[in-house]
Amino acid sequence: MQHDTFLLITGGSRGIGAAVARQAAAAGWHVAINYTRDATAAEAVAAQVRALGRQALTLQADVADEAQVQAMFTRLDAAGRLGGLVNNAGVVDVAQRVDEMSLARWRRMFDINVFGTMLCARAAVQRLSTRHGGTGGAIVNVSSVAARLGAPGQYVDYAAAKGAVDVFTLGLARELATEGVRVNAVRPGVIVTDIHASGGQPERAQQMAPQIPMQRPGEADEVAAAIVWLLSDAASYTTGALMDVTGGR
Ligand code: NAP
Protein backbone atom coordinates (compact mmCIF):
# COMPACT_ATOMS: atom_id res chain seq x y z
CA MET A 1 0.00 0.00 0.00
CA GLN A 2 1.33 3.46 -0.92
CA HIS A 3 0.96 6.38 1.50
CA ASP A 4 1.14 10.03 0.50
CA THR A 5 1.94 10.89 4.10
CA PHE A 6 5.07 10.88 6.24
CA LEU A 7 5.76 8.64 9.18
CA LEU A 8 7.89 10.50 11.76
CA ILE A 9 10.19 8.22 13.75
CA THR A 10 11.97 9.77 16.72
CA GLY A 11 15.41 8.29 17.29
CA GLY A 12 15.37 6.83 13.79
CA SER A 13 19.11 6.93 13.18
CA ARG A 14 19.88 3.46 14.56
CA GLY A 15 18.55 0.47 16.45
CA ILE A 16 14.81 -0.16 16.52
CA GLY A 17 13.98 3.23 14.97
CA ALA A 18 16.17 2.59 11.91
CA ALA A 19 14.57 -0.84 11.45
CA VAL A 20 11.13 0.80 11.58
CA ALA A 21 12.25 3.33 8.93
CA ARG A 22 13.24 0.58 6.50
CA GLN A 23 10.14 -1.58 7.09
CA ALA A 24 7.80 1.43 6.93
CA ALA A 25 9.32 2.50 3.61
CA ALA A 26 8.82 -1.02 2.29
CA ALA A 27 5.19 -0.76 3.45
CA GLY A 28 4.76 2.44 1.44
CA TRP A 29 5.37 5.28 3.92
CA HIS A 30 7.47 8.37 3.28
CA VAL A 31 9.74 8.59 6.34
CA ALA A 32 11.00 11.46 8.50
CA ILE A 33 13.97 10.39 10.62
CA ASN A 34 14.63 12.30 13.83
CA TYR A 35 17.97 12.06 15.65
CA THR A 36 20.04 14.08 18.10
CA ARG A 37 23.75 13.64 17.48
CA ASP A 38 24.57 11.33 14.60
CA ALA A 39 23.59 13.06 11.33
CA THR A 40 25.66 10.63 9.27
CA ALA A 41 23.77 7.63 10.65
CA ALA A 42 20.42 9.37 10.06
CA GLU A 43 21.41 10.18 6.46
CA ALA A 44 22.39 6.55 5.88
CA VAL A 45 18.91 5.42 6.99
CA ALA A 46 17.36 8.11 4.74
CA ALA A 47 19.34 6.72 1.80
CA GLN A 48 17.93 3.25 2.52
CA VAL A 49 14.39 4.67 2.53
CA ARG A 50 14.97 6.42 -0.81
CA ALA A 51 16.40 3.21 -2.28
CA LEU A 52 12.98 1.68 -1.53
CA GLY A 53 11.37 4.38 -3.67
CA ARG A 54 9.95 6.53 -0.86
CA GLN A 55 10.77 10.07 0.25
CA ALA A 56 12.98 10.60 3.30
CA LEU A 57 14.07 13.57 5.37
CA THR A 58 16.25 13.82 8.45
CA LEU A 59 15.29 16.11 11.31
CA GLN A 60 17.66 16.95 14.16
CA ALA A 61 15.86 17.67 17.43
CA ASP A 62 16.16 16.74 21.08
CA VAL A 63 12.68 15.40 21.81
CA ALA A 64 12.97 16.68 25.39
CA ASP A 65 13.21 20.29 24.14
CA GLU A 66 9.80 21.85 23.43
CA ALA A 67 11.12 24.50 21.00
CA GLN A 68 13.15 21.93 19.07
CA VAL A 69 10.12 19.61 18.81
CA GLN A 70 7.98 22.46 17.49
CA ALA A 71 10.65 23.41 14.94
CA MET A 72 10.92 19.76 13.84
CA PHE A 73 7.17 19.52 13.17
CA THR A 74 7.21 22.87 11.31
CA ARG A 75 9.97 21.55 9.03
CA LEU A 76 7.99 18.37 8.46
CA ASP A 77 4.87 20.40 7.61
CA ALA A 78 6.87 22.13 4.86
CA ALA A 79 7.86 18.76 3.36
CA GLY A 80 4.50 17.01 3.41
CA ARG A 81 1.59 15.78 5.50
CA LEU A 82 2.06 13.77 8.69
CA GLY A 83 0.27 10.40 8.75
CA GLY A 84 1.89 8.62 11.69
CA LEU A 85 4.32 8.95 14.59
CA VAL A 86 6.57 6.42 16.26
CA ASN A 87 7.78 7.71 19.63
CA ASN A 88 10.92 5.59 19.69
CA ALA A 89 13.64 7.92 21.04
CA GLY A 90 14.66 6.71 24.47
CA VAL A 91 17.61 6.37 26.80
CA VAL A 92 18.79 4.17 29.64
CA ASP A 93 21.55 4.96 32.12
CA VAL A 94 24.19 2.98 33.97
CA ALA A 95 22.96 0.23 36.29
CA GLN A 96 22.34 1.62 39.78
CA ARG A 97 20.15 1.02 42.79
CA VAL A 98 17.52 3.66 43.49
CA ASP A 99 19.33 4.67 46.69
CA GLU A 100 22.36 5.62 44.58
CA MET A 101 20.54 7.63 41.89
CA SER A 102 20.60 11.42 41.50
CA LEU A 103 17.66 13.70 40.79
CA ALA A 104 19.54 14.90 37.66
CA ARG A 105 19.51 11.34 36.34
CA TRP A 106 15.77 10.98 37.02
CA ARG A 107 15.07 14.31 35.30
CA ARG A 108 16.94 13.26 32.14
CA MET A 109 15.19 9.88 32.16
CA PHE A 110 11.72 11.44 32.36
CA ASP A 111 12.52 14.46 30.15
CA ILE A 112 13.49 12.24 27.19
CA ASN A 113 11.43 9.07 27.72
CA VAL A 114 8.19 10.59 29.05
CA PHE A 115 8.01 14.30 28.18
CA GLY A 116 9.71 13.73 24.81
CA THR A 117 7.01 11.19 23.98
CA MET A 118 4.25 13.53 25.19
CA LEU A 119 5.59 16.59 23.35
CA CYS A 120 5.78 14.71 20.05
CA ALA A 121 2.38 13.09 20.60
CA ARG A 122 0.79 16.48 21.30
CA ALA A 123 2.20 17.96 18.08
CA ALA A 124 1.05 14.89 16.12
CA VAL A 125 -2.48 15.00 17.56
CA GLN A 126 -2.75 18.66 16.51
CA ARG A 127 -2.13 17.50 12.93
CA LEU A 128 -3.83 14.09 12.78
CA SER A 129 -7.03 14.39 14.82
CA THR A 130 -10.27 15.08 12.97
CA ARG A 131 -11.04 17.49 15.82
CA HIS A 132 -8.20 19.64 14.46
CA GLY A 133 -9.18 19.22 10.80
CA GLY A 134 -6.84 16.26 10.20
CA THR A 135 -7.72 13.03 8.44
CA GLY A 136 -6.57 10.63 11.14
CA GLY A 137 -3.48 8.53 11.64
CA ALA A 138 -1.67 6.30 14.08
CA ILE A 139 0.79 6.74 16.94
CA VAL A 140 2.98 3.97 18.35
CA ASN A 141 4.90 4.59 21.56
CA VAL A 142 7.93 2.42 22.24
CA SER A 143 7.73 1.40 25.89
CA SER A 144 9.58 -1.54 27.46
CA VAL A 145 8.86 -4.78 29.26
CA ALA A 146 10.69 -3.03 32.11
CA ALA A 147 7.36 -1.26 32.78
CA ARG A 148 6.03 -4.68 33.84
CA LEU A 149 9.21 -6.07 35.49
CA GLY A 150 10.54 -2.92 37.24
CA ALA A 151 14.24 -3.44 36.34
CA PRO A 152 15.43 -3.78 39.98
CA GLY A 153 19.13 -3.11 40.57
CA GLN A 154 19.52 -1.79 37.01
CA TYR A 155 17.24 1.13 36.19
CA VAL A 156 14.02 1.34 38.15
CA ASP A 157 13.78 4.96 37.00
CA TYR A 158 13.72 3.82 33.35
CA ALA A 159 11.03 1.26 34.19
CA ALA A 160 8.96 3.93 35.96
CA ALA A 161 9.30 6.24 32.94
CA LYS A 162 8.14 3.46 30.62
CA GLY A 163 5.23 2.78 33.00
CA ALA A 164 4.23 6.41 32.46
CA VAL A 165 4.45 5.87 28.69
CA ASP A 166 2.07 2.89 29.03
CA VAL A 167 -0.57 4.86 30.95
CA PHE A 168 -0.16 7.83 28.60
CA THR A 169 -0.82 5.42 25.72
CA LEU A 170 -4.03 4.07 27.33
CA GLY A 171 -5.39 7.52 28.09
CA LEU A 172 -4.51 9.13 24.78
CA ALA A 173 -5.96 6.17 22.86
CA ARG A 174 -9.31 6.58 24.63
CA GLU A 175 -9.22 10.38 24.27
CA LEU A 176 -8.77 10.06 20.49
CA ALA A 177 -10.86 6.96 19.84
CA THR A 178 -13.53 8.85 17.87
CA GLU A 179 -11.07 11.26 16.21
CA GLY A 180 -9.46 8.90 13.68
CA VAL A 181 -6.23 8.44 15.63
CA ARG A 182 -5.20 5.06 17.05
CA VAL A 183 -2.56 5.01 19.80
CA ASN A 184 -0.73 1.87 20.84
CA ALA A 185 2.52 0.86 22.52
CA VAL A 186 5.05 -1.86 21.85
CA ARG A 187 6.97 -3.19 24.86
CA PRO A 188 10.22 -4.80 23.67
CA GLY A 189 12.17 -7.21 25.82
CA VAL A 190 15.95 -7.45 25.41
CA ILE A 191 16.81 -6.40 21.86
CA VAL A 192 20.25 -6.33 20.21
CA THR A 193 21.02 -2.59 19.76
CA ASP A 194 23.59 -0.03 20.92
CA ILE A 195 21.40 1.00 23.86
CA HIS A 196 23.06 -1.55 26.16
CA ALA A 197 26.53 -0.09 25.49
CA SER A 198 25.14 3.36 26.29
CA GLY A 199 24.17 1.95 29.70
CA GLY A 200 27.71 0.59 30.17
CA GLN A 201 26.76 -3.06 29.44
CA PRO A 202 27.62 -3.79 25.77
CA GLU A 203 27.21 -7.57 26.29
CA ARG A 204 23.88 -7.28 28.15
CA ALA A 205 21.68 -8.60 25.33
CA GLN A 206 23.62 -11.88 25.00
CA GLN A 207 24.14 -12.21 28.78
CA MET A 208 20.36 -12.04 29.35
CA ALA A 209 19.63 -14.96 27.00
CA PRO A 210 19.26 -17.63 29.75
CA GLN A 211 16.51 -15.53 31.43
CA ILE A 212 14.44 -15.29 28.24
CA PRO A 213 12.02 -18.15 27.50
CA MET A 214 13.17 -18.23 23.85
CA GLN A 215 16.78 -18.28 25.16
CA ARG A 216 17.86 -15.45 22.88
CA PRO A 217 17.60 -11.65 22.63
CA GLY A 218 15.41 -10.18 19.91
CA GLU A 219 16.42 -8.31 16.79
CA ALA A 220 15.40 -4.73 15.99
CA ASP A 221 13.52 -5.98 12.93
CA GLU A 222 11.35 -8.23 15.13
CA VAL A 223 10.17 -5.17 17.08
CA ALA A 224 9.82 -3.04 13.95
CA ALA A 225 7.45 -5.61 12.43
CA ALA A 226 5.02 -5.18 15.34
CA ILE A 227 5.26 -1.39 15.13
CA VAL A 228 4.63 -1.28 11.37
CA TRP A 229 1.63 -3.59 11.81
CA LEU A 230 0.15 -1.35 14.51
CA LEU A 231 0.56 1.61 12.13
CA SER A 232 -1.19 -0.21 9.30
CA ASP A 233 -4.85 -0.42 8.36
CA ALA A 234 -4.68 -4.11 9.30
CA ALA A 235 -4.74 -2.87 12.92
CA SER A 236 -7.84 -0.71 12.33
CA TYR A 237 -9.66 -1.95 15.49
CA THR A 238 -6.53 -1.94 17.71
CA THR A 239 -6.10 1.07 19.98
CA GLY A 240 -4.86 1.36 23.56
CA ALA A 241 -2.96 -1.94 23.22
CA LEU A 242 0.34 -2.61 24.97
CA MET A 243 1.99 -5.27 22.80
CA ASP A 244 4.85 -7.25 24.36
CA VAL A 245 7.62 -8.34 21.95
CA THR A 246 9.81 -10.22 24.39
CA GLY A 247 10.46 -13.82 23.37
CA GLY A 248 8.04 -14.82 26.13
CA ARG A 249 9.61 -12.88 28.99
P1 NAP B 1 19.47 3.05 20.53
O1 NAP B 1 20.07 2.04 19.60
O2 NAP B 1 20.28 3.54 21.68
O3 NAP B 1 18.97 4.29 19.64
C1 NAP B 1 18.40 5.39 20.30
C2 NAP B 1 17.94 6.39 19.27
O4 NAP B 1 17.32 7.47 19.98
C3 NAP B 1 19.03 6.99 18.45
O5 NAP B 1 18.54 7.22 17.14
C4 NAP B 1 19.31 8.33 19.14
O6 NAP B 1 19.81 9.32 18.25
C5 NAP B 1 17.92 8.68 19.60
N1 NAP B 1 17.83 9.59 20.72
C6 NAP B 1 18.37 9.46 21.97
N2 NAP B 1 18.05 10.51 22.73
C7 NAP B 1 17.30 11.33 21.95
C8 NAP B 1 16.66 12.57 22.17
N3 NAP B 1 16.75 13.22 23.35
N4 NAP B 1 15.97 13.13 21.14
C9 NAP B 1 15.89 12.51 19.94
N5 NAP B 1 16.47 11.32 19.69
C10 NAP B 1 17.16 10.75 20.68
O7 NAP B 1 18.11 2.53 21.17
P2 NAP B 1 17.15 1.27 20.81
O8 NAP B 1 17.63 0.10 21.57
O9 NAP B 1 16.90 1.19 19.36
O10 NAP B 1 15.83 1.78 21.58
C11 NAP B 1 14.75 2.40 20.93
C12 NAP B 1 13.59 2.42 21.91
O11 NAP B 1 13.29 1.10 22.33
C13 NAP B 1 13.86 3.22 23.20
O12 NAP B 1 12.68 3.93 23.57
C14 NAP B 1 14.16 2.14 24.23
O13 NAP B 1 13.87 2.55 25.54
C15 NAP B 1 13.24 1.04 23.74
N6 NAP B 1 13.62 -0.29 24.20
C16 NAP B 1 14.80 -0.85 23.80
C17 NAP B 1 15.14 -2.13 24.27
C18 NAP B 1 16.42 -2.82 23.89
O14 NAP B 1 16.76 -3.85 24.49
N7 NAP B 1 17.18 -2.33 22.91
C19 NAP B 1 14.27 -2.81 25.13
C20 NAP B 1 13.06 -2.21 25.51
C21 NAP B 1 12.76 -0.95 25.03
P3 NAP B 1 21.40 9.74 18.24
O15 NAP B 1 22.17 8.51 18.01
O16 NAP B 1 21.51 10.74 17.14
O17 NAP B 1 21.64 10.31 19.61
Tab-separated table of C-alpha atoms in Angstrom, residues 100-228:
chain	number	residue	atom	x	y	z
A	100	GLU	CA	22.364	5.619	44.575
A	101	MET	CA	20.541	7.630	41.887
A	102	SER	CA	20.602	11.416	41.497
A	103	LEU	CA	17.661	13.704	40.786
A	104	ALA	CA	19.538	14.900	37.663
A	105	ARG	CA	19.511	11.340	36.340
A	106	TRP	CA	15.774	10.983	37.018
A	107	ARG	CA	15.065	14.308	35.299
A	108	ARG	CA	16.939	13.264	32.135
A	109	MET	CA	15.191	9.883	32.163
A	110	PHE	CA	11.721	11.439	32.364
A	111	ASP	CA	12.517	14.462	30.148
A	112	ILE	CA	13.487	12.243	27.192
A	113	ASN	CA	11.434	9.070	27.716
A	114	VAL	CA	8.194	10.586	29.046
A	115	PHE	CA	8.009	14.300	28.184
A	116	GLY	CA	9.711	13.725	24.807
A	117	THR	CA	7.006	11.189	23.978
A	118	MET	CA	4.247	13.528	25.190
A	119	LEU	CA	5.589	16.590	23.351
A	120	CYS	CA	5.782	14.710	20.046
A	121	ALA	CA	2.378	13.091	20.604
A	122	ARG	CA	0.787	16.475	21.297
A	123	ALA	CA	2.199	17.955	18.082
A	124	ALA	CA	1.050	14.885	16.123
A	125	VAL	CA	-2.480	15.003	17.557
A	126	GLN	CA	-2.751	18.661	16.508
A	127	ARG	CA	-2.129	17.503	12.929
A	128	LEU	CA	-3.829	14.089	12.782
A	129	SER	CA	-7.026	14.392	14.820
A	130	THR	CA	-10.275	15.075	12.965
A	131	ARG	CA	-11.035	17.492	15.819
A	132	HIS	CA	-8.202	19.640	14.463
A	133	GLY	CA	-9.179	19.223	10.798
A	134	GLY	CA	-6.844	16.265	10.202
A	135	THR	CA	-7.718	13.034	8.435
A	136	GLY	CA	-6.573	10.627	11.141
A	137	GLY	CA	-3.476	8.528	11.637
A	138	ALA	CA	-1.665	6.296	14.085
A	139	ILE	CA	0.787	6.741	16.941
A	140	VAL	CA	2.978	3.973	18.347
A	141	ASN	CA	4.899	4.588	21.564
A	142	VAL	CA	7.930	2.418	22.240
A	143	SER	CA	7.728	1.399	25.887
A	144	SER	CA	9.577	-1.538	27.459
A	145	VAL	CA	8.859	-4.779	29.257
A	146	ALA	CA	10.686	-3.025	32.109
A	147	ALA	CA	7.358	-1.259	32.776
A	148	ARG	CA	6.028	-4.683	33.843
A	149	LEU	CA	9.212	-6.069	35.486
A	150	GLY	CA	10.541	-2.920	37.243
A	151	ALA	CA	14.243	-3.435	36.344
A	152	PRO	CA	15.427	-3.781	39.983
A	153	GLY	CA	19.129	-3.108	40.572
A	154	GLN	CA	19.517	-1.793	37.012
A	155	TYR	CA	17.242	1.132	36.189
A	156	VAL	CA	14.022	1.337	38.152
A	157	ASP	CA	13.777	4.964	36.995
A	158	TYR	CA	13.716	3.825	33.352
A	159	ALA	CA	11.031	1.260	34.195
A	160	ALA	CA	8.963	3.925	35.962
A	161	ALA	CA	9.298	6.236	32.942
A	162	LYS	CA	8.135	3.462	30.616
A	163	GLY	CA	5.229	2.783	32.995
A	164	ALA	CA	4.230	6.407	32.462
A	165	VAL	CA	4.448	5.866	28.689
A	166	ASP	CA	2.074	2.891	29.031
A	167	VAL	CA	-0.566	4.863	30.950
A	168	PHE	CA	-0.165	7.829	28.598
A	169	THR	CA	-0.823	5.415	25.722
A	170	LEU	CA	-4.029	4.067	27.334
A	171	GLY	CA	-5.387	7.522	28.093
A	172	LEU	CA	-4.506	9.125	24.778
A	173	ALA	CA	-5.962	6.173	22.863
A	174	ARG	CA	-9.309	6.581	24.628
A	175	GLU	CA	-9.224	10.377	24.268
A	176	LEU	CA	-8.770	10.065	20.490
A	177	ALA	CA	-10.859	6.959	19.836
A	178	THR	CA	-13.529	8.852	17.866
A	179	GLU	CA	-11.070	11.259	16.209
A	180	GLY	CA	-9.457	8.896	13.682
A	181	VAL	CA	-6.227	8.437	15.635
A	182	ARG	CA	-5.196	5.063	17.050
A	183	VAL	CA	-2.563	5.015	19.802
A	184	ASN	CA	-0.726	1.872	20.839
A	185	ALA	CA	2.524	0.863	22.523
A	186	VAL	CA	5.048	-1.860	21.855
A	187	ARG	CA	6.966	-3.193	24.862
A	188	PRO	CA	10.215	-4.798	23.674
A	189	GLY	CA	12.169	-7.212	25.822
A	190	VAL	CA	15.947	-7.454	25.413
A	191	ILE	CA	16.814	-6.399	21.859
A	192	VAL	CA	20.252	-6.327	20.212
A	193	THR	CA	21.022	-2.592	19.757
A	194	ASP	CA	23.595	-0.029	20.917
A	195	ILE	CA	21.397	1.004	23.860
A	196	HIS	CA	23.060	-1.549	26.160
A	197	ALA	CA	26.527	-0.088	25.491
A	198	SER	CA	25.137	3.361	26.292
A	199	GLY	CA	24.170	1.952	29.696
A	200	GLY	CA	27.707	0.589	30.166
A	201	GLN	CA	26.761	-3.064	29.443
A	202	PRO	CA	27.619	-3.786	25.767
A	203	GLU	CA	27.212	-7.569	26.292
A	204	ARG	CA	23.879	-7.280	28.150
A	205	ALA	CA	21.677	-8.601	25.325
A	206	GLN	CA	23.618	-11.879	25.001
A	207	GLN	CA	24.137	-12.210	28.778
A	208	MET	CA	20.362	-12.041	29.350
A	209	ALA	CA	19.634	-14.956	27.003
A	210	PRO	CA	19.260	-17.632	29.752
A	211	GLN	CA	16.511	-15.529	31.434
A	212	ILE	CA	14.445	-15.292	28.235
A	213	PRO	CA	12.016	-18.150	27.501
A	214	MET	CA	13.174	-18.229	23.852
A	215	GLN	CA	16.782	-18.277	25.159
A	216	ARG	CA	17.863	-15.445	22.880
A	217	PRO	CA	17.600	-11.651	22.626
A	218	GLY	CA	15.406	-10.180	19.912
A	219	GLU	CA	16.420	-8.309	16.786
A	220	ALA	CA	15.400	-4.734	15.988
A	221	ASP	CA	13.520	-5.984	12.927
A	222	GLU	CA	11.346	-8.231	15.127
A	223	VAL	CA	10.167	-5.171	17.083
A	224	ALA	CA	9.818	-3.041	13.948
A	225	ALA	CA	7.446	-5.605	12.425
A	226	ALA	CA	5.024	-5.182	15.336
A	227	ILE	CA	5.256	-1.386	15.128
A	228	VAL	CA	4.626	-1.280	11.369
